Amino acid sequence: MEIKKGPDFKYKLCVSGAAETGHCGDDSFKKAQELGREIIRQNGILVNGATTGFPLHSAMGAKDVGGMTIGLSPASTEREHLDSYKLPLDYLDVIIYTGFGFSGRNLLLTRSSDAVFIGCGRIGTINEFTVSYEDGKPIGVLEGDWETDEVIKNMMEKSHRVNPNVVFDRDPKILVEKVIALINEMRKVSSPVYKNTDVLEDEDEKKFIL
Amino acid sequence: MENKNSKKLKLTFYGGVGTVAGSNFLLENEGMRILIDAGLEDGLSKKEDGTYFSYDPASIDVLLVTHSHLGNIGMIPFLVKAGFKGRIYSTPETKELSELIFLDSIQAFKVDGVSLLSKEDIDKSLSVWSTYPYYTSFDIGSGFGVEFKNSGHFLGSAIVEIIFNNKKIAFTGCMGNSPHPLLKNVDFVNDIDYLVMESVYGDKLHESKEDRREMLEDIIEETVNRKGTLIIPTFSFERTQDILFELHRLSENGEIPEVPIFIDSPFSERIIEIYEKGYENFNSEAKKMMKEKKGIFDFPRLKFIETDEESVEIYGTPNPKIIIGGAGMSSKKRITRHEKKYLPDPNSTILFVEYQSVGSLGRQLQEGASVVKINGEDVPSRVQVETINGYSSHGDYNSLFEFVSETRRSLKQVFVVIGEPKSSISLVQKLRDYLGVYAVFPKKGGSYDLDFSL
């Protein structure tokens, strides 16, 4: 067994999908939940748009296995969230009220995440896909009895773009594994804080000798 | 000694899926077979092998009845005739009203002049029928306990809760449209593991209580001004009571003009007797009215029509007038006669206060038919057609949703039945998306494994 020392590093993994799953097919409920569970099992925190449907089902799965969930709301206050946007509070540990409406929230949501998972969905979900894509985020597209994954493949083909940061799979467990591998790869390029050698230049401020 | 029977139960949906009637569910494990409701769907129909049932009636241990509508009890005498030797359980009012409904149906269950049902069949069914009031748990053997809760739909209507190994499955039967003028509100529960629920108005909202009363007032006034007849057909017995109660209130406050009102329904007086006897289950406002004045269902200008001859005599009373009627299968002839007479009259109004099933005469009229077939004859329809859903005895989307929401933390699965496919599927999706509850629209005839282990 691996002995872990020090604080755990958790991946911030966003789940994006339809608020109304009527068009998603019968198994979207269970697949969304399994995605939520795998995110937690593989050392992640689930982040979503604090909405109904697919993202809610993923948050349920995450809570099922004792994970942490964060929702970003388009509303400015809880009241606006409940009464105007008619969104739920369930299964979320923290809700951040962005007040930026849907498109603003989508931007903040994808930016706050290390990677984004795209489930079954329509225009709003495609918005989140394109925002993450533009920001160069690793994206995991869950394939299932819906058409969203095909729509995405189609868009990429037609734009003649091959993006190695966009991965596909039917199995939530494998998809999460693939995406985490992408995150780790991308992180290798960046430096942790102690590699900032600028501070070595400043000799005068050292007062830590006993 | 520990009960060897598995903690897994099997639930099969033999009827009541994708339709409003024909409720028939079988819950079983190796040691026990429990039937919940044995309802008539669209008329008696035999299967290919000549029997009425997809299971052996003699193998059923217990039948639990949610409430006394034909769509839930219509097949009971046939079940008994076909060999059922178990016990039947319901609330006391359900049993009393069921007896009336069986008697009312004998005439209707005739094929080529031969009665398919006899009084003996009905008596036999009643002889194995025991009753328990709401909130009284009782054992039915093999580790199963039952409790009836108030579903607020009809006098005595119950949510049937079955407890096994400390876990609960609840069958809502039909759920009420609370607050109801007479009955107490639906009992909310919060500890249900499996729920089998109705969805008649799963995708619709009713008018508010104020709006529905205003609509009724307006319709009455308009018909009176045109000097027409207002017919309010009611198939279910309790609709007559509810409308009567409302008319009484409107009439007392002088909110509707003084016109003769006929209740053309032979069992009405008996039903009203049962209602007046069972008023302990009314809400506090109705109870007060009952105590203050005798005859909550009786007021001047109201005439009960018992015989067929009297029913025809109604036409002798000049317009404007109101006819409420047709409840029960034995009244079909009468309401058909009224419809034939008044459908061609543009000054008259036909007002629907109940759910009209697909293909029924009422549904055709609601959808704008200008000619309808009654007993093979083409009848032109120039009558004013009105609908008030707010008097329905079924809860709307909001009521159904709130009911599930109360128990969402404990729910493992919800089966959405007793409704047209569109209403059921719509509710399934909303329950999944807004509550995160695993709702399912089951297959007719399909079986599902339920886990009752701790």
Coordinates of C-alpha atoms in Angstrom, one line a residue, chain B residues 71-427:
Chain B
G71 CA -60.4 1.0 -12.4
N72 CA -59.1 -0.5 -9.1
I73 CA -61.8 -3.0 -8.0
G74 CA -63.7 -3.9 -11.2
M75 CA -62.0 -7.3 -11.6
I76 CA -62.3 -8.4 -7.9
P77 CA -65.5 -10.6 -8.3
F78 CA -63.9 -12.1 -11.4
L79 CA -60.8 -12.9 -9.5
V80 CA -62.8 -14.6 -6.8
K81 CA -64.8 -16.5 -9.4
A82 CA -61.6 -17.7 -11.0
G83 CA -60.3 -19.3 -7.8
F84 CA -58.9 -16.6 -5.5
K85 CA -59.0 -18.0 -2.0
G86 CA -56.9 -15.4 -0.1
R87 CA -58.0 -12.4 1.9
I88 CA -58.9 -8.9 0.8
Y89 CA -58.0 -5.8 2.8
S90 CA -59.0 -2.2 2.6
T91 CA -60.4 0.7 4.6
P92 CA -64.0 0.3 5.8
E93 CA -65.4 3.0 3.5
T94 CA -63.7 1.4 0.5
K95 CA -65.4 -1.9 1.2
E96 CA -68.8 -0.2 1.7
L97 CA -68.5 1.8 -1.5
S98 CA -67.1 -1.1 -3.4
E99 CA -70.2 -3.1 -2.6
L100 CA -72.4 -0.4 -4.2
I101 CA -70.2 -0.2 -7.2
F102 CA -70.3 -4.0 -7.7
L103 CA -74.1 -4.0 -7.5
D104 CA -74.2 -1.1 -9.9
S105 CA -72.0 -3.0 -12.4
I106 CA -73.9 -6.3 -12.5
Q107 CA -76.2 -4.9 -15.2
A108 CA -73.3 -3.6 -17.2
F109 CA -71.4 -6.9 -17.2
K110 CA -73.8 -8.6 -19.5
V111 CA -72.9 -10.4 -22.8
D112 CA -75.8 -11.4 -25.0
G113 CA -78.2 -11.0 -22.1
V114 CA -76.2 -13.3 -19.9
S115 CA -74.8 -11.8 -16.7
L116 CA -71.2 -12.5 -16.2
L117 CA -71.5 -11.6 -12.6
S118 CA -74.0 -12.7 -10.0
K119 CA -74.9 -11.4 -6.6
E120 CA -73.3 -14.6 -5.2
D121 CA -70.0 -13.7 -6.7
I122 CA -70.2 -10.3 -5.0
D123 CA -71.2 -11.7 -1.7
K124 CA -68.4 -14.2 -1.9
S125 CA -65.9 -11.4 -2.5
L126 CA -67.2 -9.4 0.4
S127 CA -67.1 -12.4 2.7
V128 CA -63.3 -12.7 2.5
W129 CA -62.8 -8.9 2.8
S130 CA -61.5 -7.4 6.1
T131 CA -61.1 -3.7 6.8
Y132 CA -58.7 -1.6 8.8
P133 CA -59.0 2.2 9.3
Y134 CA -56.2 4.6 8.4
Y135 CA -53.0 4.5 10.5
T136 CA -53.7 1.0 11.9
S137 CA -50.9 -1.4 11.0
F138 CA -51.7 -5.0 10.7
D139 CA -49.8 -8.2 9.8
I140 CA -50.6 -10.3 6.7
G141 CA -48.1 -13.1 7.4
S142 CA -44.6 -14.1 6.2
G143 CA -43.0 -11.0 7.6
F144 CA -45.2 -8.5 5.8
G145 CA -47.1 -5.7 7.5
V146 CA -49.5 -3.2 6.0
E147 CA -50.8 0.3 6.9
F148 CA -53.3 2.5 5.1
K149 CA -52.7 6.2 4.9
N150 CA -55.0 8.9 3.5
S151 CA -54.5 9.5 -0.2
G152 CA -57.1 12.4 -0.1
H153 CA -58.8 11.2 -3.4
F154 CA -62.1 9.7 -2.4
L155 CA -63.8 8.7 0.8
G156 CA -61.7 5.9 2.2
S157 CA -59.0 6.0 -0.5
A158 CA -55.7 4.8 0.7
I159 CA -52.0 4.9 0.1
V160 CA -51.1 1.3 0.8
E161 CA -47.8 0.9 2.7
I162 CA -46.3 -2.5 2.8
I163 CA -43.5 -3.0 5.3
F164 CA -41.0 -5.9 5.0
N165 CA -37.7 -6.3 6.8
N166 CA -38.1 -2.7 8.1
K167 CA -38.2 -1.3 4.6
K168 CA -41.3 0.2 2.9
I169 CA -43.0 0.1 -0.4
A170 CA -45.9 2.4 -0.9
F171 CA -48.6 2.2 -3.6
T172 CA -50.4 5.6 -3.9
G173 CA -53.4 4.4 -5.8
C174 CA -55.0 7.6 -6.9
M175 CA -53.9 10.8 -5.1
G176 CA -56.1 13.6 -4.2
N177 CA -56.2 17.2 -5.2
S178 CA -55.7 18.8 -1.8
P179 CA -57.1 20.9 -0.3
H180 CA -60.4 19.1 -1.0
P181 CA -63.7 20.7 0.0
L182 CA -64.6 17.6 2.1
L183 CA -61.6 15.4 2.7
K184 CA -58.5 15.8 4.7
N185 CA -55.3 16.5 2.9
V186 CA -53.1 13.8 1.4
D187 CA -50.8 12.3 4.0
F188 CA -47.2 13.1 3.3
V189 CA -44.7 10.3 4.1
N190 CA -40.9 10.6 4.3
D191 CA -39.6 7.0 4.8
I192 CA -40.5 5.2 1.6
D193 CA -37.9 3.1 -0.1
Y194 CA -39.9 2.1 -3.2
L195 CA -42.9 4.1 -4.5
V196 CA -45.5 3.1 -7.1
M197 CA -47.4 6.3 -7.9
E198 CA -50.1 7.7 -10.2
S199 CA -49.5 10.3 -12.8
V200 CA -52.9 11.2 -14.3
Y201 CA -52.1 14.9 -14.3
G202 CA -48.3 14.3 -14.3
D203 CA -47.7 17.1 -16.9
K204 CA -50.6 19.4 -16.1
L205 CA -51.5 22.1 -13.6
H206 CA -55.0 22.7 -12.3
E207 CA -56.7 26.0 -12.0
S208 CA -56.6 27.5 -8.5
K209 CA -59.5 26.9 -6.1
E210 CA -60.7 30.5 -6.6
D211 CA -60.4 30.3 -10.4
R212 CA -62.3 27.0 -10.6
R213 CA -65.2 28.4 -8.6
E214 CA -65.3 31.5 -10.7
M215 CA -65.3 29.4 -13.8
L216 CA -68.2 27.3 -12.5
E217 CA -70.2 30.5 -11.6
D218 CA -69.5 32.0 -15.0
I219 CA -70.5 28.8 -16.9
I220 CA -73.8 28.6 -14.9
E221 CA -74.6 32.2 -15.4
E222 CA -73.9 32.1 -19.1
T223 CA -76.0 29.0 -19.6
V224 CA -78.9 30.5 -17.6
N225 CA -78.7 33.7 -19.7
R226 CA -79.0 31.6 -22.9
K227 CA -81.9 29.7 -21.3
G228 CA -80.1 26.4 -21.9
T229 CA -79.5 23.2 -19.9
L230 CA -76.2 22.7 -18.2
I231 CA -75.2 19.1 -18.1
I232 CA -72.4 18.0 -15.9
P233 CA -71.6 14.3 -16.6
T234 CA -69.9 12.6 -13.7
F235 CA -68.7 9.0 -14.0
S236 CA -67.3 8.7 -10.5
F237 CA -69.7 8.8 -7.6
E238 CA -67.7 11.3 -5.5
R239 CA -67.6 13.9 -8.3
T240 CA -71.3 14.3 -7.7
Q241 CA -70.7 15.0 -4.0
D242 CA -68.0 17.5 -4.7
I243 CA -69.9 19.4 -7.3
L244 CA -73.0 19.4 -5.0
F245 CA -71.0 20.7 -2.1
E246 CA -69.7 23.5 -4.3
L247 CA -73.1 24.3 -5.7
H248 CA -74.5 24.4 -2.2
R249 CA -71.9 26.9 -1.1
L250 CA -72.4 29.1 -4.2
S251 CA -76.2 28.9 -3.8
E252 CA -76.0 29.8 -0.1
N253 CA -74.0 32.9 -0.9
G254 CA -76.4 33.9 -3.7
E255 CA -73.6 33.7 -6.2
I256 CA -75.5 31.6 -8.7
P257 CA -79.0 32.2 -10.0
E258 CA -81.9 30.1 -8.7
V259 CA -82.4 27.3 -11.1
P260 CA -83.6 23.7 -10.6
I261 CA -80.8 21.2 -10.1
F262 CA -81.3 17.5 -10.8
I263 CA -79.0 14.7 -9.5
D264 CA -79.7 11.9 -12.0
S265 CA -77.8 9.0 -10.4
P266 CA -79.6 6.1 -8.7
F267 CA -76.9 5.3 -6.2
S268 CA -76.4 8.9 -5.2
E269 CA -78.6 8.8 -2.2
R270 CA -76.9 5.7 -0.9
I271 CA -73.4 7.2 -1.5
I272 CA -74.4 10.3 0.3
E273 CA -75.5 8.2 3.2
I274 CA -72.1 6.6 3.4
Y275 CA -70.5 9.9 3.1
E276 CA -72.5 11.4 5.9
K277 CA -71.7 8.4 8.0
G278 CA -68.0 8.6 7.3
Y279 CA -67.6 12.2 8.0
E280 CA -65.0 11.6 10.7
N281 CA -62.6 11.6 7.8
F282 CA -63.6 15.0 6.6
N283 CA -61.5 18.0 7.1
S284 CA -62.4 20.3 10.0
E285 CA -64.3 22.9 8.0
A286 CA -66.5 20.2 6.4
K287 CA -67.0 18.5 9.8
K288 CA -68.2 21.8 11.2
M289 CA -70.7 22.3 8.4
M290 CA -72.0 18.7 8.9
K291 CA -72.6 19.3 12.6
E292 CA -74.2 22.7 12.1
K293 CA -76.7 21.8 9.5
K294 CA -78.0 18.4 8.6
G295 CA -77.9 17.6 4.9
I296 CA -74.8 19.1 3.6
F297 CA -75.7 17.6 0.3
D298 CA -79.3 18.7 0.4
F299 CA -80.7 22.1 -0.3
P300 CA -83.8 23.7 -1.9
R301 CA -84.2 23.3 -5.7
L302 CA -82.2 20.1 -5.6
K303 CA -84.0 17.0 -6.7
F304 CA -82.7 13.4 -6.6
I305 CA -83.8 11.3 -9.5
E306 CA -84.1 7.6 -8.7
T307 CA -86.0 5.9 -11.5
D308 CA -85.6 5.9 -15.2
E309 CA -89.1 7.4 -15.6
E310 CA -88.2 10.3 -13.4
S311 CA -85.1 10.8 -15.5
V312 CA -87.1 11.3 -18.6
E313 CA -89.5 13.6 -16.7
I314 CA -86.6 16.1 -16.3
Y315 CA -87.2 17.2 -19.8
G316 CA -90.6 18.4 -18.7
T317 CA -89.0 21.1 -16.5
P318 CA -88.4 24.2 -18.6
N319 CA -84.9 25.6 -19.1
P320 CA -82.7 26.9 -17.6
K321 CA -81.8 23.9 -15.5
I322 CA -78.8 21.9 -14.3
I323 CA -78.4 18.2 -14.6
I324 CA -75.6 16.4 -12.8
G325 CA -75.4 12.8 -13.5
G326 CA -74.5 9.6 -15.1
A327 CA -72.3 8.3 -12.3
G328 CA -71.7 4.6 -12.4
M329 CA -72.2 2.0 -15.1
S330 CA -75.9 1.7 -14.5
S331 CA -76.5 5.3 -15.3
K332 CA -74.9 5.1 -18.7
K333 CA -78.2 4.8 -20.4
R334 CA -79.5 8.0 -18.8
I335 CA -76.5 10.2 -19.4
T336 CA -76.4 9.0 -23.0
R337 CA -80.1 10.0 -23.3
H338 CA -79.3 13.5 -21.9
E339 CA -76.3 13.8 -24.2
K340 CA -78.3 12.8 -27.3
K341 CA -80.9 15.5 -26.3
Y342 CA -78.7 18.4 -25.5
L343 CA -75.6 18.0 -27.7
P344 CA -77.4 19.5 -30.7
D345 CA -78.6 22.6 -28.6
P346 CA -76.3 25.6 -29.0
N347 CA -77.8 27.2 -26.0
S348 CA -76.9 24.4 -23.7
T349 CA -73.5 23.6 -22.1
I350 CA -71.8 20.4 -21.3
L351 CA -69.2 20.8 -18.5
F352 CA -66.5 18.2 -17.9
V353 CA -65.1 18.1 -14.4
E354 CA -63.4 14.8 -14.7
Y355 CA -60.5 13.3 -16.6
Q356 CA -61.7 12.2 -20.1
S357 CA -59.8 9.2 -21.4
V358 CA -58.5 9.1 -24.9
G359 CA -61.2 8.1 -27.4
S360 CA -64.1 8.7 -25.0
L361 CA -67.1 10.8 -26.0
G362 CA -66.0 13.5 -23.6
R363 CA -62.5 13.6 -25.0
Q364 CA -63.8 13.8 -28.5
L365 CA -66.0 16.8 -27.5
Q366 CA -63.1 18.4 -25.7
E367 CA -61.0 18.1 -28.9
G368 CA -63.7 19.9 -30.9
A369 CA -65.7 17.2 -32.6
S370 CA -68.8 18.5 -34.3
V371 CA -70.3 15.1 -34.8
V372 CA -70.1 12.2 -32.4
K373 CA -71.4 8.6 -32.5
I374 CA -73.8 7.7 -29.7
N375 CA -75.0 4.1 -29.8
G376 CA -74.1 3.9 -33.5
E377 CA -76.0 7.0 -34.4
D378 CA -74.4 10.2 -35.6
V379 CA -75.3 13.1 -33.3
P380 CA -74.3 16.7 -34.2
S381 CA -72.7 18.6 -31.5
R382 CA -73.5 22.3 -31.3
V383 CA -73.4 22.5 -27.5
Q384 CA -71.0 24.7 -25.6
V385 CA -68.2 22.4 -24.3
E386 CA -66.4 23.5 -21.1
T387 CA -63.8 21.8 -18.9
I388 CA -62.7 22.6 -15.4
N389 CA -59.8 20.4 -14.3
G390 CA -59.6 22.1 -10.9
Y391 CA -62.5 19.9 -9.7
S392 CA -60.6 16.8 -10.5
S393 CA -60.1 14.4 -7.6
H394 CA -56.5 13.9 -8.8
G395 CA -53.6 16.1 -7.8
D396 CA -51.8 18.0 -10.5
Y397 CA -48.1 18.1 -11.3
N398 CA -47.3 20.2 -8.3
S399 CA -49.1 17.9 -5.8
L400 CA -47.5 14.8 -7.2
F401 CA -44.1 16.4 -7.2
E402 CA -44.3 17.7 -3.7
F403 CA -45.4 14.3 -2.5
V404 CA -42.3 12.6 -3.9
S405 CA -40.1 15.5 -2.7
E406 CA -41.1 14.8 0.9
T407 CA -39.6 11.3 0.7
R408 CA -36.8 11.9 -1.7
R409 CA -34.0 11.2 0.7
S410 CA -35.2 7.7 1.5
L411 CA -36.3 6.7 -2.0
K412 CA -34.5 4.0 -3.9
Q413 CA -36.8 4.0 -6.9
V414 CA -40.1 5.4 -8.1
F415 CA -42.4 3.6 -10.6
V416 CA -44.6 6.1 -12.4
V417 CA -47.9 4.4 -13.5
I418 CA -51.7 5.1 -13.7
G419 CA -51.6 7.7 -16.4
E420 CA -51.3 8.2 -20.1
P421 CA -47.8 7.6 -21.4
K422 CA -47.2 11.2 -22.0
S423 CA -48.1 12.3 -18.5
S424 CA -46.1 9.4 -16.9
I425 CA -43.0 9.9 -18.9
S426 CA -43.0 13.6 -18.4
L427 CA -43.2 13.1 -14.6

